[in-house]
Short mmCIF file of C-alpha atoms in Angstrom, two decimals:
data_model
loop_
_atom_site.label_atom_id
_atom_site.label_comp_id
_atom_site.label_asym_id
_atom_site.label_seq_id
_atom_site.Cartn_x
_atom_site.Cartn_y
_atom_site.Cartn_z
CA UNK A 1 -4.30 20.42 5.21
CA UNK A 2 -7.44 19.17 6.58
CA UNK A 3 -9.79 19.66 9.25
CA UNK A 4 -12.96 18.61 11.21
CA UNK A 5 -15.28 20.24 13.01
CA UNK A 6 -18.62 19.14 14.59
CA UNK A 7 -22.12 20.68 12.80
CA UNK A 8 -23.26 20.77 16.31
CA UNK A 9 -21.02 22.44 18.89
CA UNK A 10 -18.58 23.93 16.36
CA UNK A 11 -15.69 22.50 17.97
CA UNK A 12 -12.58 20.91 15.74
CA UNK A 13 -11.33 17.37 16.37
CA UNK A 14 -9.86 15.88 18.51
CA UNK A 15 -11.58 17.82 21.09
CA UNK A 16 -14.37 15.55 22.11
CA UNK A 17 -17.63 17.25 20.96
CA UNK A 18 -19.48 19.18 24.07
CA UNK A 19 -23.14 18.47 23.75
CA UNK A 20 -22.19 14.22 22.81
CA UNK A 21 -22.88 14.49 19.25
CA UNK A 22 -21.41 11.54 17.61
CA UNK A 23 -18.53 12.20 14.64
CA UNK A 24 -19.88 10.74 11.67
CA UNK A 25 -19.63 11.34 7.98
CA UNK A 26 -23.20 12.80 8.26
CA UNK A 27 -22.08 15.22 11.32
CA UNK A 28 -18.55 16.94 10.50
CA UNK A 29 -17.86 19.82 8.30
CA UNK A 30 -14.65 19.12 6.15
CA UNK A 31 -12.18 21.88 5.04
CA UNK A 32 -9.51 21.02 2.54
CA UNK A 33 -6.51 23.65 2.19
CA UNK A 34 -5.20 24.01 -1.26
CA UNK A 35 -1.72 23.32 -2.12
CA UNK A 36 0.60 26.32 -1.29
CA UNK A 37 1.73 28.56 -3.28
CA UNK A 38 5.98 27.44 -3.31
CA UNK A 39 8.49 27.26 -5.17
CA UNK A 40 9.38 23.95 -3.78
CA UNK A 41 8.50 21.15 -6.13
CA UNK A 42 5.60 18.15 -5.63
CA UNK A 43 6.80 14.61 -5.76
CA UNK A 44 3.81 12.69 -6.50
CA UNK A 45 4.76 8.73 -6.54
CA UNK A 46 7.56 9.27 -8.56
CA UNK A 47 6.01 12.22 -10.59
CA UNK A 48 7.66 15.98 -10.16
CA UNK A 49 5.31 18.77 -9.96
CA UNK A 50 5.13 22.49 -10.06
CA UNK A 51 2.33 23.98 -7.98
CA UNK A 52 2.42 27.40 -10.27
CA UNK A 53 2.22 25.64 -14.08
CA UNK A 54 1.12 21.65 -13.29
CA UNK A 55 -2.21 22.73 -10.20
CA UNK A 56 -4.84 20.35 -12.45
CA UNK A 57 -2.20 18.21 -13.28
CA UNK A 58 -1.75 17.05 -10.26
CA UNK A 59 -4.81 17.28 -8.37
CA UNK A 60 -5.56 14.86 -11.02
CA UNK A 61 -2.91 12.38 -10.24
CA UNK A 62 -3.89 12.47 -6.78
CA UNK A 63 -7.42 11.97 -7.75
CA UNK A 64 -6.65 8.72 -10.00
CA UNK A 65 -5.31 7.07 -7.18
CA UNK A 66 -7.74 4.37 -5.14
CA UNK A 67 -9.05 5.97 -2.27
CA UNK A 68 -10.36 3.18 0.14
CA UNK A 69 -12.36 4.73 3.42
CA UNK A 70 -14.38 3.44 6.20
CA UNK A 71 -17.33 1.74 4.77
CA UNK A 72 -20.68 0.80 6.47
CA UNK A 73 -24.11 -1.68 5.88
CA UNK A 74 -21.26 -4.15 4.37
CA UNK A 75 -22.04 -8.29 4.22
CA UNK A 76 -21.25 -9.06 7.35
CA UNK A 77 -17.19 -10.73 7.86
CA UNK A 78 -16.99 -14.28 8.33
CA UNK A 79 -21.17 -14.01 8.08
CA UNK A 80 -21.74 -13.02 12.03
CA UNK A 81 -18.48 -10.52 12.26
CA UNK A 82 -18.78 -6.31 11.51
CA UNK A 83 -20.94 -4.83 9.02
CA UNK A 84 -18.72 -1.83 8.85
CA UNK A 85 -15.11 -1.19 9.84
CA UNK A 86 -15.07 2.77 11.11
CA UNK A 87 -12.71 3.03 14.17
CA UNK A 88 -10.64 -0.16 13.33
CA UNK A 89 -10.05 -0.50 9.64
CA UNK A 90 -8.04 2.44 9.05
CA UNK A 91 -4.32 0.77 8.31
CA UNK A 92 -6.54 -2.35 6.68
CA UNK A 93 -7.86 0.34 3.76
CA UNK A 94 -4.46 1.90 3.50
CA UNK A 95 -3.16 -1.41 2.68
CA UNK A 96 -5.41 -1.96 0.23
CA UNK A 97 -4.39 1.93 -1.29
CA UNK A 98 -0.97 1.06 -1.38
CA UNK A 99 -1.25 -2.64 -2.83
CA UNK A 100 -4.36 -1.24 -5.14
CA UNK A 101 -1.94 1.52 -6.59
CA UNK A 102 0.34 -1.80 -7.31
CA UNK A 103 -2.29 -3.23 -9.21
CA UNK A 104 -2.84 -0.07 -11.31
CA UNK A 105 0.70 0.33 -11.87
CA UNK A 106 0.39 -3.48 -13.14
CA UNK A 107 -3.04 -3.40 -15.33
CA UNK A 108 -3.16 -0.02 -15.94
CA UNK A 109 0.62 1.36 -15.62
CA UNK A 110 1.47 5.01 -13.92
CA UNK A 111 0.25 7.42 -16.96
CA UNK A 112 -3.28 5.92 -16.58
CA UNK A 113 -6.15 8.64 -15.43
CA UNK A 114 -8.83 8.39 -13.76
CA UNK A 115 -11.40 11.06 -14.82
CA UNK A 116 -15.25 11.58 -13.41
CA UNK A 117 -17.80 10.38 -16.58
CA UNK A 118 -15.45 8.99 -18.08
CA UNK A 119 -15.59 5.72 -19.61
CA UNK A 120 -13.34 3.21 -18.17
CA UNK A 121 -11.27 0.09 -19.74
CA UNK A 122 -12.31 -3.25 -18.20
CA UNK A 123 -8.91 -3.98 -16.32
CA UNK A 124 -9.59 -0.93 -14.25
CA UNK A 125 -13.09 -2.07 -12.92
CA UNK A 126 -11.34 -5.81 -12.46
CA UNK A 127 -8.48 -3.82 -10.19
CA UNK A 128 -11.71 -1.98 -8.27
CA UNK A 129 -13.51 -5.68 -7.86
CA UNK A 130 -10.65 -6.66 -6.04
CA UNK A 131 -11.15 -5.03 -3.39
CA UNK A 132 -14.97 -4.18 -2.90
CA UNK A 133 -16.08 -5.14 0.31
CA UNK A 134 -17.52 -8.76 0.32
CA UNK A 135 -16.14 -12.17 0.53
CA UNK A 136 -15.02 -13.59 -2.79
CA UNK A 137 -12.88 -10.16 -3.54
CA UNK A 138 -9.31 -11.04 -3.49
CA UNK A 139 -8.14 -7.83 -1.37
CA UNK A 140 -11.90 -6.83 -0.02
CA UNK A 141 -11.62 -6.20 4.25
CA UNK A 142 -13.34 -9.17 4.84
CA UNK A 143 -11.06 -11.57 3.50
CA UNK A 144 -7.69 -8.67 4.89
CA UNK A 145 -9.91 -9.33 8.52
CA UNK A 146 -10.08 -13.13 8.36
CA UNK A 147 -6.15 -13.43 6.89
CA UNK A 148 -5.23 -11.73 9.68
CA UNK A 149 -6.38 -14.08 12.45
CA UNK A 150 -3.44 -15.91 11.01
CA UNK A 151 -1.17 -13.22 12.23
CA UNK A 152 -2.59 -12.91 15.83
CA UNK A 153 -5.47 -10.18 15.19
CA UNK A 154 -8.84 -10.73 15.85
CA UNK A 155 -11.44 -9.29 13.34
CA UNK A 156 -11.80 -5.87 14.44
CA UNK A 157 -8.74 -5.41 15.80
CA UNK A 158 -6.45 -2.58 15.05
CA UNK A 159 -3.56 -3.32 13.11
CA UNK A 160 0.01 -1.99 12.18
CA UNK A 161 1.62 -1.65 8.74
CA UNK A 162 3.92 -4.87 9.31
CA UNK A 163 0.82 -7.34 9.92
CA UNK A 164 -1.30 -5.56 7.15
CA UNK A 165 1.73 -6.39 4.27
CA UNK A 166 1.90 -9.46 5.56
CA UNK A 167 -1.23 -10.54 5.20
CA UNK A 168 -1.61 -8.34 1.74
CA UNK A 169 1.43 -10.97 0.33
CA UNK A 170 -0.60 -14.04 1.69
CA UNK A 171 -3.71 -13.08 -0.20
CA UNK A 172 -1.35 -11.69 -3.35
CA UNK A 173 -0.98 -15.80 -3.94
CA UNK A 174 -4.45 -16.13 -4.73
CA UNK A 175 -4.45 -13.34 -7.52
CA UNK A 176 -3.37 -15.28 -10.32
CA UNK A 177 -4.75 -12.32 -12.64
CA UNK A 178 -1.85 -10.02 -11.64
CA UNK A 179 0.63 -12.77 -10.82
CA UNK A 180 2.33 -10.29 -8.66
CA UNK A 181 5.48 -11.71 -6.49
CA UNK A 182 5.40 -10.29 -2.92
CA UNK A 183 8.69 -9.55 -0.90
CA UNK A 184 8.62 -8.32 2.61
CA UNK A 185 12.03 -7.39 3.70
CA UNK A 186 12.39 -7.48 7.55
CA UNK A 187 14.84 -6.53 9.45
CA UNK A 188 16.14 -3.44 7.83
CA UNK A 189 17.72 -5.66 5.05
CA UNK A 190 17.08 -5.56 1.52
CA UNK A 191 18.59 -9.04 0.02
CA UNK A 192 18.66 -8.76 -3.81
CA UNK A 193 19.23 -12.08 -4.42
CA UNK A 194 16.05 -13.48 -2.56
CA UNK A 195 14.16 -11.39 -4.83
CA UNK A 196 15.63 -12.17 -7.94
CA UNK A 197 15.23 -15.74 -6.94
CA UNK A 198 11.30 -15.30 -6.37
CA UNK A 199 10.57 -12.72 -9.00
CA UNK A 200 12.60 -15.16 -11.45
CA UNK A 201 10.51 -18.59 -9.97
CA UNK A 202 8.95 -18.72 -13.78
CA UNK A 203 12.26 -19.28 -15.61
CA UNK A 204 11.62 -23.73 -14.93
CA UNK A 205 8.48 -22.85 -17.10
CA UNK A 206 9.38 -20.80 -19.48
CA UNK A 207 9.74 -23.29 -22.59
CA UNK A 208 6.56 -23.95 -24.34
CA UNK A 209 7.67 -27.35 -23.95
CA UNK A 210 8.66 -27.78 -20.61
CA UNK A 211 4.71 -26.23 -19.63
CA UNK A 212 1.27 -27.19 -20.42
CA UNK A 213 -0.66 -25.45 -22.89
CA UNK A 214 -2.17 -22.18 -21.68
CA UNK A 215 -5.80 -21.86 -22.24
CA UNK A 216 -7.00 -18.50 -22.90
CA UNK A 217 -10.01 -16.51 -21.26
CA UNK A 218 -10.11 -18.70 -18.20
CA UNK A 219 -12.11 -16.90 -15.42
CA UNK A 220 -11.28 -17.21 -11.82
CA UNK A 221 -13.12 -15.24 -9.15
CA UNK A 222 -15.23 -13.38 -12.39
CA UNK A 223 -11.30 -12.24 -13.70
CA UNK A 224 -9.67 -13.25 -16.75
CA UNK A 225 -6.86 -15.57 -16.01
CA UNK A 226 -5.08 -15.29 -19.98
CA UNK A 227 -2.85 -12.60 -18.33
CA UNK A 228 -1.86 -14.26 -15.63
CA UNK A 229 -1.42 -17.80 -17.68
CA UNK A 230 1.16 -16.00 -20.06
CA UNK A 231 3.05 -14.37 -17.18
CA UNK A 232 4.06 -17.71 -16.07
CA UNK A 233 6.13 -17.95 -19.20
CA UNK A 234 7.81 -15.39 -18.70
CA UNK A 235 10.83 -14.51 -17.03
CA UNK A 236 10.03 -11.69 -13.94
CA UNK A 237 7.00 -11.57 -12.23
CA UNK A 238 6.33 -7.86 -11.23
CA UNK A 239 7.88 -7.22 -7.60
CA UNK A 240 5.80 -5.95 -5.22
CA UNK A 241 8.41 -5.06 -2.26
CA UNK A 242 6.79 -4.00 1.34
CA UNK A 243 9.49 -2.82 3.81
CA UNK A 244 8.22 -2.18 7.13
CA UNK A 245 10.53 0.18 9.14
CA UNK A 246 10.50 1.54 12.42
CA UNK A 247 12.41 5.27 12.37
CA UNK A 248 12.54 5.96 15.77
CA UNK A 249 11.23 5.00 19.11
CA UNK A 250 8.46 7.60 20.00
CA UNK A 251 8.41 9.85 16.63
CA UNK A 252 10.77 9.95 13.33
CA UNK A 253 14.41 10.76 13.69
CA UNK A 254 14.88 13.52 11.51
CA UNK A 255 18.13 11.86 10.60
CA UNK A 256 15.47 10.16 7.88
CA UNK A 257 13.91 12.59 6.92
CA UNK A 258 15.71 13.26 3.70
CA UNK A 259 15.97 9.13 2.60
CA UNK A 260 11.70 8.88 3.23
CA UNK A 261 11.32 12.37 0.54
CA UNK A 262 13.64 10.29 -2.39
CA UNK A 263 11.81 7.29 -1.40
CA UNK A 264 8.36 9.77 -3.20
CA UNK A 265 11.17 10.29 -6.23
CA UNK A 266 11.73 7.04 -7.65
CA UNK A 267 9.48 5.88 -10.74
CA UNK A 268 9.34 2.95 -8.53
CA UNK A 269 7.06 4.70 -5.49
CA UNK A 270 4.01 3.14 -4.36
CA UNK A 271 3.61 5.44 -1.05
CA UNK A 272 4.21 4.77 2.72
CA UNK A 273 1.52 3.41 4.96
CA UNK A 274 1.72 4.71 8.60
CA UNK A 275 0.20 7.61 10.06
CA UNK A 276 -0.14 9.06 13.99
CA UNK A 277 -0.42 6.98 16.66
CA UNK A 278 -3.87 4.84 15.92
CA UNK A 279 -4.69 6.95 13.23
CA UNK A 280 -2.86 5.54 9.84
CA UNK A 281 -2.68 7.39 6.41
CA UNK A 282 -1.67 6.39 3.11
CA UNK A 283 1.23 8.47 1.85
CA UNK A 284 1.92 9.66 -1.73
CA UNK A 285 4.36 12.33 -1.90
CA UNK A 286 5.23 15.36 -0.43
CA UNK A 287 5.88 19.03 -1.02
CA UNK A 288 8.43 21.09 1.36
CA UNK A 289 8.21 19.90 5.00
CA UNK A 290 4.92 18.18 4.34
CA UNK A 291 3.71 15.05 3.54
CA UNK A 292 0.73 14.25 1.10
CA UNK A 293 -1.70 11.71 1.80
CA UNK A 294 -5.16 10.51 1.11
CA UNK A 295 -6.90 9.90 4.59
CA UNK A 296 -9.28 6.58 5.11
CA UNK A 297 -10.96 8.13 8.14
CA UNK A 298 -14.45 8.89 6.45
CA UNK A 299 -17.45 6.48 6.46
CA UNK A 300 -19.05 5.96 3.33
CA UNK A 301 -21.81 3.18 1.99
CA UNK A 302 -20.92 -0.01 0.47
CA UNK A 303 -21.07 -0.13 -2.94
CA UNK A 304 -22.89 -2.52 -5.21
CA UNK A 305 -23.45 -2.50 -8.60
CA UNK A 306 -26.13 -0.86 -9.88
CA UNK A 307 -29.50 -2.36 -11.71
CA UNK A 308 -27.67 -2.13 -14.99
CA UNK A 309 -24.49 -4.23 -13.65
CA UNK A 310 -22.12 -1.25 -13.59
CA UNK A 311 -20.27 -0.75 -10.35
CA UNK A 312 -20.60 3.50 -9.21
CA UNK A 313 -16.78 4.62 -8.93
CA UNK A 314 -16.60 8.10 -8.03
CA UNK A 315 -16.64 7.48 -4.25
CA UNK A 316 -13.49 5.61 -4.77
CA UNK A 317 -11.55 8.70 -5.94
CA UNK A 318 -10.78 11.31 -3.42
CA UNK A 319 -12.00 14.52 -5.73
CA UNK A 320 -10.65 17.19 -3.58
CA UNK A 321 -7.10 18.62 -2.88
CA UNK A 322 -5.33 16.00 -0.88
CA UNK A 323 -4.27 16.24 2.87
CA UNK A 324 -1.58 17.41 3.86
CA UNK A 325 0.81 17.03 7.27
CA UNK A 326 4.32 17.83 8.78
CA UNK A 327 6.57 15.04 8.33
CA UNK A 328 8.02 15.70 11.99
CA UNK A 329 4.67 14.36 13.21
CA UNK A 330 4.96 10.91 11.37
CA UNK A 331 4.61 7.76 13.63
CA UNK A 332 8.08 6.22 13.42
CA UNK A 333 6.22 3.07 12.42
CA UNK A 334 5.86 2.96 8.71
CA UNK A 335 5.68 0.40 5.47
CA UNK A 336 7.73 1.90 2.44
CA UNK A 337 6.58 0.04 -0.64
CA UNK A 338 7.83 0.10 -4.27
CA UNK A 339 7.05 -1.87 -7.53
CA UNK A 340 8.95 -3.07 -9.91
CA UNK A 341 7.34 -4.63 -13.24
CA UNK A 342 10.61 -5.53 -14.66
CA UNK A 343 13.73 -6.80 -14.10
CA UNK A 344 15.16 -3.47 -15.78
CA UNK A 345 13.50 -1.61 -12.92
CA UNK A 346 14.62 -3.07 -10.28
CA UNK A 347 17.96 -3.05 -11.65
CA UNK A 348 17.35 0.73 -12.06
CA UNK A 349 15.78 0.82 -7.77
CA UNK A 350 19.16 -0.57 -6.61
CA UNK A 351 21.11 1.28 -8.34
CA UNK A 352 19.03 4.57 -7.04
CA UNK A 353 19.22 3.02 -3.44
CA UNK A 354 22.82 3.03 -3.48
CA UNK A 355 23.02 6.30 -4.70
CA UNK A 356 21.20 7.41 -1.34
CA UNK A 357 24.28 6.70 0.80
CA UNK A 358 25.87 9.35 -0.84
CA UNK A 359 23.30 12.15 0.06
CA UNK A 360 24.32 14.75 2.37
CA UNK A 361 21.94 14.36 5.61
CA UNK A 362 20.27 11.24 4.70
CA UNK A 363 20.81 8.24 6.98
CA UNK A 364 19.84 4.47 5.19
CA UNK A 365 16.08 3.77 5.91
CA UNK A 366 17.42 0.04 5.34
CA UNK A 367 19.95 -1.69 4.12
CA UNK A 368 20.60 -3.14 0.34
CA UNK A 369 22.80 -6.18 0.18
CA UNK A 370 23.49 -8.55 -2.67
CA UNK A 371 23.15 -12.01 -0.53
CA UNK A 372 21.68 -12.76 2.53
CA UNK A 373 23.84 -11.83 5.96
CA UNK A 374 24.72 -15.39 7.48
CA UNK A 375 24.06 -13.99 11.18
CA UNK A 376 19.99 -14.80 9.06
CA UNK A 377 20.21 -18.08 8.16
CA UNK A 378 21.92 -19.85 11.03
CA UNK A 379 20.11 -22.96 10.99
CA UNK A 380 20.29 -24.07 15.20
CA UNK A 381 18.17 -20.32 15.42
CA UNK A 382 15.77 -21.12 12.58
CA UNK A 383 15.43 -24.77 12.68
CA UNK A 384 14.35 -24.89 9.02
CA UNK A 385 15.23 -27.22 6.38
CA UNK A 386 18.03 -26.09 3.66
CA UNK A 387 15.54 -25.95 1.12
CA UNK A 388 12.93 -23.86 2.23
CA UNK A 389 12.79 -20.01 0.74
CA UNK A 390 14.94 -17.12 2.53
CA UNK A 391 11.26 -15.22 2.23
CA UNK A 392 9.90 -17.96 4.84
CA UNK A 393 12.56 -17.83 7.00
CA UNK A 394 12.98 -14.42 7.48
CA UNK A 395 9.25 -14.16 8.06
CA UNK A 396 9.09 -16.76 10.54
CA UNK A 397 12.02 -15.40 12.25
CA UNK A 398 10.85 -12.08 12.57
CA UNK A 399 7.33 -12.80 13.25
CA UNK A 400 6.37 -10.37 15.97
CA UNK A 401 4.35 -7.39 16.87
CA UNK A 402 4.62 -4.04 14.70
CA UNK A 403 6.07 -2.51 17.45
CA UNK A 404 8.74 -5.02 17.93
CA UNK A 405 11.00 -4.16 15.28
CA UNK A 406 14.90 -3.55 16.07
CA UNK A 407 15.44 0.13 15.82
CA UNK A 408 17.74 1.60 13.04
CA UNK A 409 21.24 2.26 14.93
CA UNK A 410 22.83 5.74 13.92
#
């Protein structure tokens, strides 16, 4: 749905351009294709559209989402490191898309708009702040670039969507504002009862008695902590659940086809990271054959607030129709991600994932079980004590290389 094309020789990407003119923001032409005209509905994270009666409708969804892109003349990572991240921080900004569309869902919930001039509510701007681009923002690329030395990747190195959620749930345990609890599920495996063990982690403190008194309007990083204070009384902490998945060896098996489009369906959606080879995209939906995503690969200035102390928005909102691309051409590495703020809705997400095993033509994505296999927690393999979480142990025990992972058997 979108193309490129070089201001000086005319010629569309990725043809290299013939007279050495450098591809920059300032230098390509964009062209957005509207949505076509079908019959065929839009799934939107969760949200069915018609492209004859619902057009503004949901070119305004699209344009509520976060839209984190390349950004240059940036403080400097780790204070000597990259002052911009174009050609490397692709799959770092569509981690913070999908993970920033986790925090609106949280702050903000799924019906919230985003709409140009408009006046905003403070929790949006404190979702935004978390991920500008300096040090001290919880999500911000410098501190996704300097987590990630902990996985193996240097600071400017590419990454893939399983190192980029699991950094994203090492820096969620700073956020005490959201109080968000994490869940990568590796290995194809879903295990409901890990998550309902780490989601439910508040239930010890959830007598008034048993805790200390909450003090309200505590700031931590410039972000009211009350929210976060009172969530540890209660009895779920919002689920954040990353799955990374690899559907295929060179490109997707259209045997998954069908399981990724009701993956867009549920209420629960918070997109797909993944992209072409090198090239990653943040996914929101799709319409017929095509998938719908918002594209990181343009370089724009870093943001600061202005004189006044208000922080300019609008180049965080991608105000044109949305990209588009055949699902056939999807890398086969992906991250599937969901949220669920209550217990009732993940409740409601297993019971939807088990429904997929009955759909003609759609092979499992992963599996959903109720306790953990014991072929996972053989102890002479993992060498772990009894009492440390399954969540540790699976992600020491599968602690390798994006393109590692065991590939889905038919």
């Amino acid at each position: 749905g979108r193309y490129r094309s070089c201001l000086r020789c005319r010629r569309c990407r990725p043809e290299p351009c013939q007279q050495g003119a450098t591809l920059t923001y300032d230098t390509l032409r964009f062209e957005y294709e509207d949505f076509p005209e079908t019959k065929e509905p839009v799934w939107i994270l969760g949200r069915k559209y018609s492209v004859f009666t619902e057009k503004e409708e949901i070119l305004l969804d699209v344009t509520s989402r976060l839209w984190f892109t390349y950004r240059k003349n940036f403080p400097a990572i780790g204070g000597t490191g990259p002052t911009s991240d174009t050609g490397w921080g692709c799959m770092l900004r569509c981690g913070q898309m999908i993970f920033a569309q986790a925090l609106v869902c949280r702050h903000l919930g799924r019906d919230w708009r985003w709409m140009k001039g408009k006046r905003q509510m403070d929790n949006y701007f404190n979702v935004l702040n978390a991920f500008i681009d300096k040090k001290d923002s919880y999500y911000s690329i410098h501190q996704i670039a300097q987590m990630g030395v902990g996985e193996g990747k240097s600071i400017g190195q590419w990454y893939g969507p399983n190192t980029v959620a699991q950094v994203l749930k090492k820096l969620a345990t700073f956020d005490t504002w959201s109080s968000l609890a994490v869940h990568i599920a590796m290995d194809n495996t879903v295990v409901m009862e890990e998550i309902r063990r780490l989601c439910q982690s508040n239930l010890a403190c959830a007598g008034a008695a048993a805790c200390p008194a909450a003090e309200p309007d505590v700031l931590y990083n410039g972000y009211p902590e009350d929210a976060g204070v009172r969530d540890r009384f209660s009895l779920w902490k919002p689920l954040v659940l990353l799955i990374p998945l690899r559907l295929g060896l060179t490109e997707i098996n259209e045997a998954y086809i069908e399981t990724l489009k009701h993956c867009f369906m549920m209420p629960q959606s918070l997109g797909v990271i993944g992209g072409k080879p090198n090239s990653a995209h943040y996914f929101i939906g799709y319409v017929g054959e095509e998938l719908i995503y918002l594209d990181p690969h343009t370089t724009q200035p870093a943001v600061e607030p202005n004189d006044s102390g208000c922080l300019p928005d609008e180049s965080f909102h991608c105000q044109h129709p949305p990209c588009r691309m055949s699902i056939a051409e999807l890398d086969p590495s992906i991250a599937v991600g969901f949220f669920c703020n209550t217990e009732e809705d993940f409740n409601d997400w297993c019971q939807q994932i088990k429904k997929l095993s009955l759909v003609r033509g759609a092979l499992p994505m992963f599996e959903l079980v109720e306790r953990q296999p014991s072929h996972f927690s053989n102890p002479d393999i993992l060498n772990l004590t009894p009492d440390s979480s399954d969540a540790d142990r699976l992600e020491r025990f599968f602690d390798s290389e994006d393109e590692d992972f065991e590939i889905l058997s038919l």
